[in-house]
Amino acid sequence: MCGITGIKAFNQVGAFYMMNLGKSMELLTKRGPNQRGTYIDNTTALGHTRLSIIDLSMQGRQPMKSPDGNYILLYNGEIFNYKTLRGELEKEGCIFASDTDTEVLLQLYIREGAKCLHKLNGFFAFAIYNVAEESLFLARDRFGVKPLLYYADEDKFIFASEMKALLTYNIPRETDYHSISQFFHYNYIPGPATGIKNCYKLEPGHYLHVAKKEIEKHNYYQLPSGSNYTFHDYNSACSTLYTLLEDAVRIRLNADVPVGAFLSGGIDSSVITALAANMQPGLRTFTIGYEDHKFFDETHYASIIAKKYSTDHETIYLTNKELFASFQEALDYIDEPFADSSALAVYILSKKVSSHVRVALSGDGADELFGGYNKHLAENMIIENNWKLSFAWSLHPVLKLLPQSRSGKITNMIRQLEKLASGAKLNRKDRYYQWAGFSSGELSSDLFSEKIKKELDFLEIKNRVQHQSRFISSKGDFNEILRNDVDLVLSNDMLIKTDLMSMGNSLEIRNPFLDYRIAEFSFSIPPAFKTDSLKGKKIVRDTFSELLPAELLNRPKRGFEVPLLSWLRSSLLPEIRESLLSEKYLTEQQIFNPVKIEGLLNKIYSSNPGDTHARLWAVIVFQYWHRKYILRQP
């Protein structure tokens, strides 16, 4: 796994910015601590930092040149079917100097151009410079596992693996408050926008061609859509899923460094661990637990799987004290507003794991592909008019008055029932938007000062929201919801969290469920195979039931959550409140309404906090980001 960065100058003014390449590479060192390399000519500067995973020799060093010197490749990712592709190329007379997937990708692109993307099974973000044409080709994998950001103006085109590396080229740092408004709803910023104007994320399944000042963007991949499903026999579908996932795990165990697995105790990571342990005895597994917060602790379930498959298991207990010692380090690495609080746990877990292995398998993607979230069960309750919906409706006036919180079994149940009842009144698109975030539409900008509100074009925000639910129709089936989750939630929240927090600790995460063959399979089966109002990820549970103990199969869904409310109350908030959230600082800053922020602070300590802690955490994350990356203050 690696970091890539580069600049293509359109004129002498743009060429002046090429001097920043070294500083940009420095900020990508954690992505690639093993080797560094550059390519520089009169108009183009390319930089690469390498985390060596396959072929650890200098033969794999980048930027990698083609034998004739005309093509220069910068590549971040893994191509898991590269050996098969290499064999095909060798039959055509291609001679290889290394054992890397990098060289296979370069030779494949030289022969097939953009068409090569359809042959790649893996995750990637790469750039290829054509010296003769003075053009750039940049591409990102199908689901956005690996990031790629860019900026362009009349003088230059710049790209990098991370926003911090992009900003080092001294581009304008003007906050995009339309994006920030969305951030305060989702707790992340949906692409292609970012928190800074004129900086963009290349969308998953897209590529760019940059020649002179012309920048063309193309979509090369879409998941299947519609209801013409391939599978109608459930047993046949289960058999196919088993074969596909087993192979996806097998090819992801290939590495020239130690490989382990994240084991949370949930269905997804347990299935991956079971399959991997059968192929690699003594597999190292890691789970995180909370000694101070048993409601969030799932180490018991992880230990059951670890014992069953004799893995070399380690439990990492996270205390309030350790969190307080690490949270600022994690926030310092977040270079765009991103407030999924479980990122803190992923960061600390990755930090511990990276001292033992360089690659870890994860269960990411299964919830979005096969319907594993509680909101998916709730959606099916509405579709089926389940009795729980009637129960929630009848209690709705009372539910709104009762304490709600994610931090306890009863208060969380009340929160979920109230959310179900209120969401059932909305149409599918509006319900999806509400359940995808932490505020209703009007509240996403409610925290802003009047000055910032005047800058907002609410039609622009509305258009963005419509685009972010574009796969959902009024009469479509449940797979539309999942298709939208893949596009919105998976690529902008889950994968960004995993990539940023793991690469901040030089750890590569591999996601077998996101093998494109499995993703396409998931949309070739009817929704009834996946989930209903009683059970999520039905086909995953049934397919791998013999691998997992009944205790795991029958347990209710628990997300990878952290005890944020307790952390804020006990450790984090007092110090932050006196600095970034003080009335004096907020008044001088002129971004937030101090009265609204004070209201959040007070509600945190109330008996009915609801999701206030998530909204307040978003404010804290934004304040850290704004101070470091916009004001450039330590």
GROMACS .gro file of C-alpha atoms in nm, residues 60 107 121 187 235 290 335 368 438 533 568 589 597:
model
   13
   60GLY     CA    1   0.903  -0.290  -0.718
  107GLN     CA    2   0.200  -0.357  -1.906
  121ASN     CA    3  -0.981  -0.761  -0.929
  187ASN     CA    4  -2.098   1.321   0.977
  235ASN     CA    5  -2.976  -2.305  -0.224
  290TYR     CA    6  -1.409  -0.157   2.628
  335ASP     CA    7  -0.753   1.604   0.686
  368GLU     CA    8  -2.425  -0.259   0.245
  438PHE     CA    9  -2.815   1.262   1.246
  533SER     CA   10  -3.818  -0.744   0.898
  568LEU     CA   11  -1.739   1.316   2.606
  589GLN     CA   12  -1.471   3.262   1.446
  597ILE     CA   13  -2.350   2.511   2.049
   0.00000   0.00000   0.00000
